[in-house]
CSV table of C-alpha atoms in Angstrom, one decimal:
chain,number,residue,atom,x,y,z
A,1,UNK,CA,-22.1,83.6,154.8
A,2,UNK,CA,-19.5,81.3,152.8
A,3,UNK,CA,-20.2,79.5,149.6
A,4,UNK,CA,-18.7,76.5,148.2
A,5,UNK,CA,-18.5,78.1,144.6
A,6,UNK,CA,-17.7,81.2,143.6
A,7,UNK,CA,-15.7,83.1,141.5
A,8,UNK,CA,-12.9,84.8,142.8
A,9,UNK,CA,-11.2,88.2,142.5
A,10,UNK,CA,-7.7,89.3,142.1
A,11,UNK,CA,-6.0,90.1,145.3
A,12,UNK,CA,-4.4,92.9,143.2
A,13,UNK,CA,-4.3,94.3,139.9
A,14,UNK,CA,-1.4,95.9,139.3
A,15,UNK,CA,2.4,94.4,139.7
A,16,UNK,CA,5.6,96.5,140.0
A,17,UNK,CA,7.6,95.6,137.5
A,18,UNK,CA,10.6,97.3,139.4
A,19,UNK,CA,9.3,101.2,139.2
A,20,UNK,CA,7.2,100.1,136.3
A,21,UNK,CA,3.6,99.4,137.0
A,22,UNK,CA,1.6,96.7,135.0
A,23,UNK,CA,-1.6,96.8,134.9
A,24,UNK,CA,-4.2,94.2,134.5
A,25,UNK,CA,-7.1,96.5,133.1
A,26,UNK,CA,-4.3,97.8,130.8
A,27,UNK,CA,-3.1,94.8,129.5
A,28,UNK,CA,-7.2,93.6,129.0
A,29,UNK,CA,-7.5,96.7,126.8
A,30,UNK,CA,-4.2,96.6,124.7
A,31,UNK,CA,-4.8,92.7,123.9
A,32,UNK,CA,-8.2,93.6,122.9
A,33,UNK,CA,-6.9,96.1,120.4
A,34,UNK,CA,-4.3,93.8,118.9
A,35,UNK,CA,-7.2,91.2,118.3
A,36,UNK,CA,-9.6,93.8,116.8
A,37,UNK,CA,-7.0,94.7,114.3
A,38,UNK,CA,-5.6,91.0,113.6
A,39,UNK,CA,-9.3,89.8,112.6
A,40,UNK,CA,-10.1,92.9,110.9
A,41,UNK,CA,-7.1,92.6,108.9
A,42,UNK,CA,-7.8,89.3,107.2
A,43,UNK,CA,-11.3,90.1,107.0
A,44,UNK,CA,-10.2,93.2,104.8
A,45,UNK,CA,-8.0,91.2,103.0
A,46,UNK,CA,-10.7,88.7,102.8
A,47,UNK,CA,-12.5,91.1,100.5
A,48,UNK,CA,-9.8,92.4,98.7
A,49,UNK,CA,-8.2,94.6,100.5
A,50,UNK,CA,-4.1,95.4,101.5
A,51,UNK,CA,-3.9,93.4,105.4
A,52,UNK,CA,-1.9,96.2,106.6
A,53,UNK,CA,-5.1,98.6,105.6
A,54,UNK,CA,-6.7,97.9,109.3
A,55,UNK,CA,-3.6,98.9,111.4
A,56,UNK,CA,-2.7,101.8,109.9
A,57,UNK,CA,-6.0,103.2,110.5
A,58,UNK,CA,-6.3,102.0,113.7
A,59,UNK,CA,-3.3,104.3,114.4
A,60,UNK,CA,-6.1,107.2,113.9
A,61,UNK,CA,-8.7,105.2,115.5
A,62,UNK,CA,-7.6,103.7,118.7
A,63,UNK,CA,-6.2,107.1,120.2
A,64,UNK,CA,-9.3,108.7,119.5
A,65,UNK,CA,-11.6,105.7,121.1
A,66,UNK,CA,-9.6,106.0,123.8
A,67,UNK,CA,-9.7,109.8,124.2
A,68,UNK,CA,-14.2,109.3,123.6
A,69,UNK,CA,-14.1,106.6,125.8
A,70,UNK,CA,-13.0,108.4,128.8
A,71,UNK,CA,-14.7,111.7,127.6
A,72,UNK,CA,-17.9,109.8,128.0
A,73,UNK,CA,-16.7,108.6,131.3
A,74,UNK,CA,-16.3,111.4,133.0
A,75,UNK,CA,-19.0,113.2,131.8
A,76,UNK,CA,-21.9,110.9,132.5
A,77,UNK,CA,-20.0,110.7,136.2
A,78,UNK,CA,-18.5,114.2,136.5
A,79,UNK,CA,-19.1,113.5,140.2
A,80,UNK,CA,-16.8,111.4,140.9
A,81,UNK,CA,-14.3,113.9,139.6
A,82,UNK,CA,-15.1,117.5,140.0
A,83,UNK,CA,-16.9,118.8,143.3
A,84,UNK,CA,-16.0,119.3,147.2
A,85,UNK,CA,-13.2,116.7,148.4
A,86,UNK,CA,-12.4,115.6,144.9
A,87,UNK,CA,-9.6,115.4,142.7
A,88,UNK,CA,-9.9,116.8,138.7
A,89,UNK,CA,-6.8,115.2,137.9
A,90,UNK,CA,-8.2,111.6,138.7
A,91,UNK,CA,-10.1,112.0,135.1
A,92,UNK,CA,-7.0,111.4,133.6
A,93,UNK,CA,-5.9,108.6,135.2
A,94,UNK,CA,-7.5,106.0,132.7
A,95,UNK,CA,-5.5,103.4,134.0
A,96,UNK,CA,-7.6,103.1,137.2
A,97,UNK,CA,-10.5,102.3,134.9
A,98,UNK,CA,-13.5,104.0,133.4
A,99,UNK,CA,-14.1,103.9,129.8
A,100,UNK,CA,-17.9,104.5,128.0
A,101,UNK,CA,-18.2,102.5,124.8
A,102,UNK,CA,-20.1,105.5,123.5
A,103,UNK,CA,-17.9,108.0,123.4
A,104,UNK,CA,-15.2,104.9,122.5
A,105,UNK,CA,-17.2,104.1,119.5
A,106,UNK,CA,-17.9,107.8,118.7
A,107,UNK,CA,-15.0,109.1,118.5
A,108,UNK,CA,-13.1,106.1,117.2
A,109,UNK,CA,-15.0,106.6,114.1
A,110,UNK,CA,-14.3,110.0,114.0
A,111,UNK,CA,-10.8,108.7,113.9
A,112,UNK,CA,-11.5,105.8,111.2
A,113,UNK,CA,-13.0,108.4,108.9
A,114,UNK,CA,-9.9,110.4,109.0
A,115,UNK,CA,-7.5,107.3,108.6
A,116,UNK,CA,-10.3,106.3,105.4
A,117,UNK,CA,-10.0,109.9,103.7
A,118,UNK,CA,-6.2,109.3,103.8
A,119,UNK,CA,-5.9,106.3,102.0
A,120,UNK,CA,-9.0,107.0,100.0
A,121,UNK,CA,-11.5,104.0,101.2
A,122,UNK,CA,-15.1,103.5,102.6
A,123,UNK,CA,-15.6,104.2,106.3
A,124,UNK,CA,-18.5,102.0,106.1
A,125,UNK,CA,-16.4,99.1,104.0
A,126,UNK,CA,-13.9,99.6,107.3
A,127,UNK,CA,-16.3,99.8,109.8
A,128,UNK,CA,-17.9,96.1,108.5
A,129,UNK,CA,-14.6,94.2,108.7
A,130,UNK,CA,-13.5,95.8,112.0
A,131,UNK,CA,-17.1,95.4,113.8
A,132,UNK,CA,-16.8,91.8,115.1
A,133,UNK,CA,-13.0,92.1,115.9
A,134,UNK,CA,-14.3,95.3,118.0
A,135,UNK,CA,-17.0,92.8,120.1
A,136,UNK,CA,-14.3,90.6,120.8
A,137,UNK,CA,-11.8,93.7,122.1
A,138,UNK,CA,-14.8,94.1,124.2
A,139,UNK,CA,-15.5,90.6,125.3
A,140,UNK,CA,-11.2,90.9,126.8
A,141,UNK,CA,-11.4,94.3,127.9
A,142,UNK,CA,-14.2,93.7,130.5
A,143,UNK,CA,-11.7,91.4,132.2
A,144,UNK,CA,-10.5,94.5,132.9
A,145,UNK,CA,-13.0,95.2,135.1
A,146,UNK,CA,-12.8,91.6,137.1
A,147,UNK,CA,-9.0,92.9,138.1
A,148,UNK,CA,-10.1,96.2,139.1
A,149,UNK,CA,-13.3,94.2,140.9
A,150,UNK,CA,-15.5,96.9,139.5
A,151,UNK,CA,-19.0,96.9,137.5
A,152,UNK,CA,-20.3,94.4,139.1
A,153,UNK,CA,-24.1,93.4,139.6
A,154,UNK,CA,-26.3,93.0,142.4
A,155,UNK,CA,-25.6,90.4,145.3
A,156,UNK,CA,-26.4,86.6,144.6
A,157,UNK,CA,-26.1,83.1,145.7
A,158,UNK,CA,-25.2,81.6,142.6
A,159,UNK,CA,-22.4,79.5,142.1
A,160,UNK,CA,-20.3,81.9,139.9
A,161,UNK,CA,-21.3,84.8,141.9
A,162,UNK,CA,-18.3,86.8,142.0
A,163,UNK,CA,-16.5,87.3,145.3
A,164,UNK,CA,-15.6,91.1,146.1
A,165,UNK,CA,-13.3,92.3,148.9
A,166,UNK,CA,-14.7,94.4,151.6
A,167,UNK,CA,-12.8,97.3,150.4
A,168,UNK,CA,-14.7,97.2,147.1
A,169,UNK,CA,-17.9,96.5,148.2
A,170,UNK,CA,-21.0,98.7,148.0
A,171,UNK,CA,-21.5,100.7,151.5
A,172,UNK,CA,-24.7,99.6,151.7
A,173,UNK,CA,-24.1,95.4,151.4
A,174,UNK,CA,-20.9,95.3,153.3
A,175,UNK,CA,-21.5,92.3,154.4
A,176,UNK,CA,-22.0,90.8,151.4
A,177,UNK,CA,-19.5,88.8,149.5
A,178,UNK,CA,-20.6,87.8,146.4
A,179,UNK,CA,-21.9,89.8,143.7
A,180,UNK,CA,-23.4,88.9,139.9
A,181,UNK,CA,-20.3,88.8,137.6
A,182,UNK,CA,-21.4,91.6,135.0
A,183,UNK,CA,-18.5,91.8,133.6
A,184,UNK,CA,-18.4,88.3,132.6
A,185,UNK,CA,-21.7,88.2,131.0
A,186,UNK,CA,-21.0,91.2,129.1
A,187,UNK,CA,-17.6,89.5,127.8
A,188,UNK,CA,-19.5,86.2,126.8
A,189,UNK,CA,-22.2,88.1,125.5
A,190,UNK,CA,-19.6,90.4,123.3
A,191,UNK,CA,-18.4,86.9,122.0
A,192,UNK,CA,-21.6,85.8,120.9
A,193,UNK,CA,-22.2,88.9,119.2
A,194,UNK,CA,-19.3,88.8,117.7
A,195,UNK,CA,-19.9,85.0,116.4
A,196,UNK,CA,-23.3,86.6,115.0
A,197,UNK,CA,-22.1,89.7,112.8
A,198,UNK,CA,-19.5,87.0,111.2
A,199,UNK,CA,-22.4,84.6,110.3
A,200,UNK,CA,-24.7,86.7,109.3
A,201,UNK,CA,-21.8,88.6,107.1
A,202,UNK,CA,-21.0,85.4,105.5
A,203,UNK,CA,-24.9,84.6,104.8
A,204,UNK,CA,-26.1,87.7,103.6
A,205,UNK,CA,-23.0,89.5,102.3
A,206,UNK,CA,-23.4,92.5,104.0
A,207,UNK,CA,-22.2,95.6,103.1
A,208,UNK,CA,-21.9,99.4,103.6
A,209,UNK,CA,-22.1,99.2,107.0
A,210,UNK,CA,-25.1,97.1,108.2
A,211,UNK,CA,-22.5,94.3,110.0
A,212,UNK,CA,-21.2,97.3,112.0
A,213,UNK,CA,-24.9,98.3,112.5
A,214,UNK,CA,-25.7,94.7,113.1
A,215,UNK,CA,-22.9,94.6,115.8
A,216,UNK,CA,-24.5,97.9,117.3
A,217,UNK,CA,-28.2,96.6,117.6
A,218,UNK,CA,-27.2,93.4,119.2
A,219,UNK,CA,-24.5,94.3,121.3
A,220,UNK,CA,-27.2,96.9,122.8
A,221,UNK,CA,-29.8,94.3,123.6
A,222,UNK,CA,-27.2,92.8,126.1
A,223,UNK,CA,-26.2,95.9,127.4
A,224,UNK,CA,-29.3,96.6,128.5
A,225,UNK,CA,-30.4,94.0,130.8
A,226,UNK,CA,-26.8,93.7,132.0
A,227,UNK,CA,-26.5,97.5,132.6
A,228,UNK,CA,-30.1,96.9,134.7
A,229,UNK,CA,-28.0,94.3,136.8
A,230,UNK,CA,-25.2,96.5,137.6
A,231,UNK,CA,-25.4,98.7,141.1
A,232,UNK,CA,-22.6,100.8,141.0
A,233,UNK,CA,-23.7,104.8,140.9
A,234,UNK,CA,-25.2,106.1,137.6
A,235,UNK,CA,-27.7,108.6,137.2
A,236,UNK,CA,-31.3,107.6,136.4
A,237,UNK,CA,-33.8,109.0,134.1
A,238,UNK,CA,-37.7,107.8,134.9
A,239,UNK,CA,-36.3,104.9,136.4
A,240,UNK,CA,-33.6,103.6,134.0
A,241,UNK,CA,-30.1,104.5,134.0
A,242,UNK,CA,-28.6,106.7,131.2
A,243,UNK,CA,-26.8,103.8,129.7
A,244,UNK,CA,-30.3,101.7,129.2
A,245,UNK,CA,-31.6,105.1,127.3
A,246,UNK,CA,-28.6,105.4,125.1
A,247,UNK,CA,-28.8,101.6,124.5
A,248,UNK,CA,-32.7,102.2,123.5
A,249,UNK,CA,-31.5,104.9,121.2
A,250,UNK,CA,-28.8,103.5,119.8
A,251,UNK,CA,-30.3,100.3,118.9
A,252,UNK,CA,-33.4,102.5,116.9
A,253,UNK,CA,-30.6,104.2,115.4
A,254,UNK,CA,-28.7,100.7,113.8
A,255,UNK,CA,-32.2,99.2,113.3
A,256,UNK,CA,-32.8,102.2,111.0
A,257,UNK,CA,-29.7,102.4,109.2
A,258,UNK,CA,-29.7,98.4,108.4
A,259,UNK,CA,-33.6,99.3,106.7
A,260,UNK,CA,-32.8,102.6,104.9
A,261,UNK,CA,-29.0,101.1,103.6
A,262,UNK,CA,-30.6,98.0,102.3
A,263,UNK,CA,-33.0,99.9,100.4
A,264,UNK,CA,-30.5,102.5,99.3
A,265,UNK,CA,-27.8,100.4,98.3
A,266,UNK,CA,-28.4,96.8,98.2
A,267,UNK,CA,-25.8,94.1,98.1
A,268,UNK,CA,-21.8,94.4,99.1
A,269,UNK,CA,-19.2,97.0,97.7
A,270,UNK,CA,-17.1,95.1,95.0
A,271,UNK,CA,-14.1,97.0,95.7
A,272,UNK,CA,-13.2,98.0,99.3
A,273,UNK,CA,-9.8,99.6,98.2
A,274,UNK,CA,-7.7,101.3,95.4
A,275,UNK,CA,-5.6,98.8,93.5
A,276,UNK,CA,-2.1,99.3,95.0
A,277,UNK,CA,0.6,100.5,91.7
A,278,UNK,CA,3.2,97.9,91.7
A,279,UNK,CA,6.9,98.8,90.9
A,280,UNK,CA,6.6,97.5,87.5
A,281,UNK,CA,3.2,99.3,86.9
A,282,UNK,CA,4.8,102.8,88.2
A,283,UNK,CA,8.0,102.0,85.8
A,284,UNK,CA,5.6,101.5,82.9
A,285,UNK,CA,3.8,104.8,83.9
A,286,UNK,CA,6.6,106.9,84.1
A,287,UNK,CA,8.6,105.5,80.3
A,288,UNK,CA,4.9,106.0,78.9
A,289,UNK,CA,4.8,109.6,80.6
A,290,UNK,CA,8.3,109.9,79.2
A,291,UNK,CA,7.5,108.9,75.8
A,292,UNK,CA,4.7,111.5,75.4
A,293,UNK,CA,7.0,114.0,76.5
A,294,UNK,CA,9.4,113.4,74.0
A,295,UNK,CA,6.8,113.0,70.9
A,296,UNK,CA,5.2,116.0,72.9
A,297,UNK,CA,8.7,117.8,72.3
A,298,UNK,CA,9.6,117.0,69.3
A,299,UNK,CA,6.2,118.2,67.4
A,300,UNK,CA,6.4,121.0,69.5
A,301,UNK,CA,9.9,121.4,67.9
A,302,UNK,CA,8.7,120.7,64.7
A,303,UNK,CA,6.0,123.3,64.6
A,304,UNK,CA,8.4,126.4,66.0
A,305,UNK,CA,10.5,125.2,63.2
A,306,UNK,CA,7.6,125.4,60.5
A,307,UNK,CA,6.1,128.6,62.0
A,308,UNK,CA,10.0,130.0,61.9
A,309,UNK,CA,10.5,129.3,58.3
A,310,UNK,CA,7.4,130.9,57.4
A,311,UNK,CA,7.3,134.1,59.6
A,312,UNK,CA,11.6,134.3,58.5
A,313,UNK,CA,12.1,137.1,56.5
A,314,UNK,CA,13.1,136.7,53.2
A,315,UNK,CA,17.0,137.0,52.2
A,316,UNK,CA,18.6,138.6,49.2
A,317,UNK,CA,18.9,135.3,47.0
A,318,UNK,CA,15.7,134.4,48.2
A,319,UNK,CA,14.2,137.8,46.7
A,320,UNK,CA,15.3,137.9,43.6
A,321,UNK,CA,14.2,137.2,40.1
A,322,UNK,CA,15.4,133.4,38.5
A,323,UNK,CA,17.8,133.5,36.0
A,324,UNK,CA,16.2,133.7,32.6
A,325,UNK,CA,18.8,131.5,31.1
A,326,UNK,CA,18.1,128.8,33.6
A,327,UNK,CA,14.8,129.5,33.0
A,328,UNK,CA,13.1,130.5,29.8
A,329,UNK,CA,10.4,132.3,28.8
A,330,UNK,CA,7.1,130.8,26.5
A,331,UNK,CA,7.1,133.7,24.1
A,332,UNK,CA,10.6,133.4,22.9
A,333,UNK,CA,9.7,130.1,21.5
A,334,UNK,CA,8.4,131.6,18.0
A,335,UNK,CA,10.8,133.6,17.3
A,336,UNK,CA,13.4,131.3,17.4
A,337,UNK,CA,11.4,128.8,15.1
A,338,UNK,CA,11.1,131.9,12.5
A,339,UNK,CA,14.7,132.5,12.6
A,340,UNK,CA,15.7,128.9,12.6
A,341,UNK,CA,13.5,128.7,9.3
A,342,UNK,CA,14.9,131.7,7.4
A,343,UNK,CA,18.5,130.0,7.8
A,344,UNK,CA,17.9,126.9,6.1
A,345,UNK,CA,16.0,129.0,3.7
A,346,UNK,CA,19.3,130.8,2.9
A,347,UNK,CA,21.4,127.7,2.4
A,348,UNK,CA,19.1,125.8,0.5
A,349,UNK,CA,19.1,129.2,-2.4
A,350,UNK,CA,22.8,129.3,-2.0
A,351,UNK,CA,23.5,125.6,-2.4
A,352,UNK,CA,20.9,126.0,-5.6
């Protein structure tokens, strides 16, 4: 059956590049990090912060998402991988598509925390200027999907039903053609998410983590009823598929941590990061540091000197007894007088 609308796939999704391969999933994902990083950069700077802050944590944080993102992956689908007629190496080959969120998420911040400790800043401050640049990395990286034709939903009719070759079809609707475009409502609904947690930050002023939470809990909501579209192989737990019951547990978890953090610590951290030391600052610093040394020195100096002359011993000048000429003593005072007196005594008889 044809229909006059529809959105169409790529016929490929890789081009040679010479021996060089370029990917379209690859490129979706590397965009999406540049744009998380951009906006969480002048966010951070927004709030005080250094705008090269984001990026160098990122460094930590993007290679472990990546690594949790694929962990994830291939554990909740190990059977795709592992097993008669199957190839282990495949899990490597990220390229080919197949990333979790959860594990992304997970282990990104495992990645962030290192990158905070280093510089000595707040995961949580980080994690609230990064969270709606992360939605829209999201909202471009499920494009990703749309060139591998992958993650779709269930057939429709509807005018942007998305057209899948045969080759990527489910076995079981061959003859289908068109499909719901999951990926695309999971991209818009990233944006909107995104567009939330930056309104709702600039409302409310929040802080220590509840826009990251905030992005969590809504970006769940859509992930459920999108994940309950999708019809590619997951496994199911009392009729849901794992992803639905992680979404259900994730979003208590955010929903929690939004109540207990307000309560806890109301308001906005003033300060998201250390003041940097300027040159002039570190100059000042170091004279001042010099300065002290020098008084330290030369009291220190002056002290030996006091405790040398006292504990010198004493020389042979020093030792001995003052001249009694220079010097003399109280009790030869009368007898002078007396003697003085019997002289003028004599000349005044002599002169008679």
């Amino acid at each position: 059956m044809e229909f006059i609308a529809f959105i169409p796939s790529p016929s490929r999704g890789v081009i040679h590049l010479g021996p060089v391969p370029l990917r379209g999933y690859a490129f979706c994902i590397i965009i999406g990090v540049f744009v998380a990083v951009w906006l969480g950069g002048r966010r951070w700077a927004a709030r005080g912060g250094q705008k090269t802050t984001i990026a160098d944590i990122a460094v930590w944080a993007v290679p472990f998402g990546l690594v949790g993102g694929r962990l994830y992956h291939v554990i909740t689908s190990y059977e795709l991988y592992f097993g008669e007629g199957k190839h282990w190496v495949n899990a490597f080959k990220i390229w080919e598509g197949g990333l979790g969120i959860w594990g992304a998420i997970a282990l990104g911040a495992l990645g962030a925390w290192i990158g905070c400790r280093r510089r000595g800043i707040s995961l949580p401050a980080y994690a609230d200027a990064v969270a709606p640049g992360i939605a829209f990395a999201q909202a471009i990286g499920r494009w990703g999907n749309w060139f591998n034709q992958e993650l779709y939903g269930r057939p429709t009719d509807l005018p942007w039903g998305l057209k899948i070759d045969s080759a990527h079809r489910p076995a079981d609707s061959l003859g289908v053609a068109t499909y719901h475009p999951t990926f695309l409502y999971e991209s818009l609904w990233c944006v909107g998410v995104a567009l939330l947690v930056i309104w709702v930050d600039r409302r409310f002023k929040l802080g220590h983590g509840r826009a990251f939470a905030l992005y969590v809990a809504a970006y769940t909501v859509g992930r459920f009823w999108i994940e309950y579209l999708r019809v590619d192989d997951a496994h199911h737990i009392l009729g849901l598929r794992l992803n639905d019951w992680t979404s259900i547990v994730v979003f208590a978890g955010a929903v929690a941590y939004m109540i207990v953090s307000a309560r806890l610590r109301p308001g906005r951290e003033e300060n998201v990061e250390p003041a940097p030391v300027t040159a002039t600052e570190g100059a000042s610093d170091k004279d001042a540091e010099a300065g002290k040394d020098v008084k330290d020195g030369k009291d220190g100096k002056d002290a030996e000197a006091g405790r040398t002359d006292l504990t010198k011993p004493a020389t042979e000048d020093e030792t001995a007894e003052p001249d009694a000429a220079a010097e003399p003593d109280e009790d030869d005072e009368p007898q002078e007088a007396a003697e003085a007196g019997a002289a003028a005594r004599a000349e005044s008889a002599k002169n008679g």
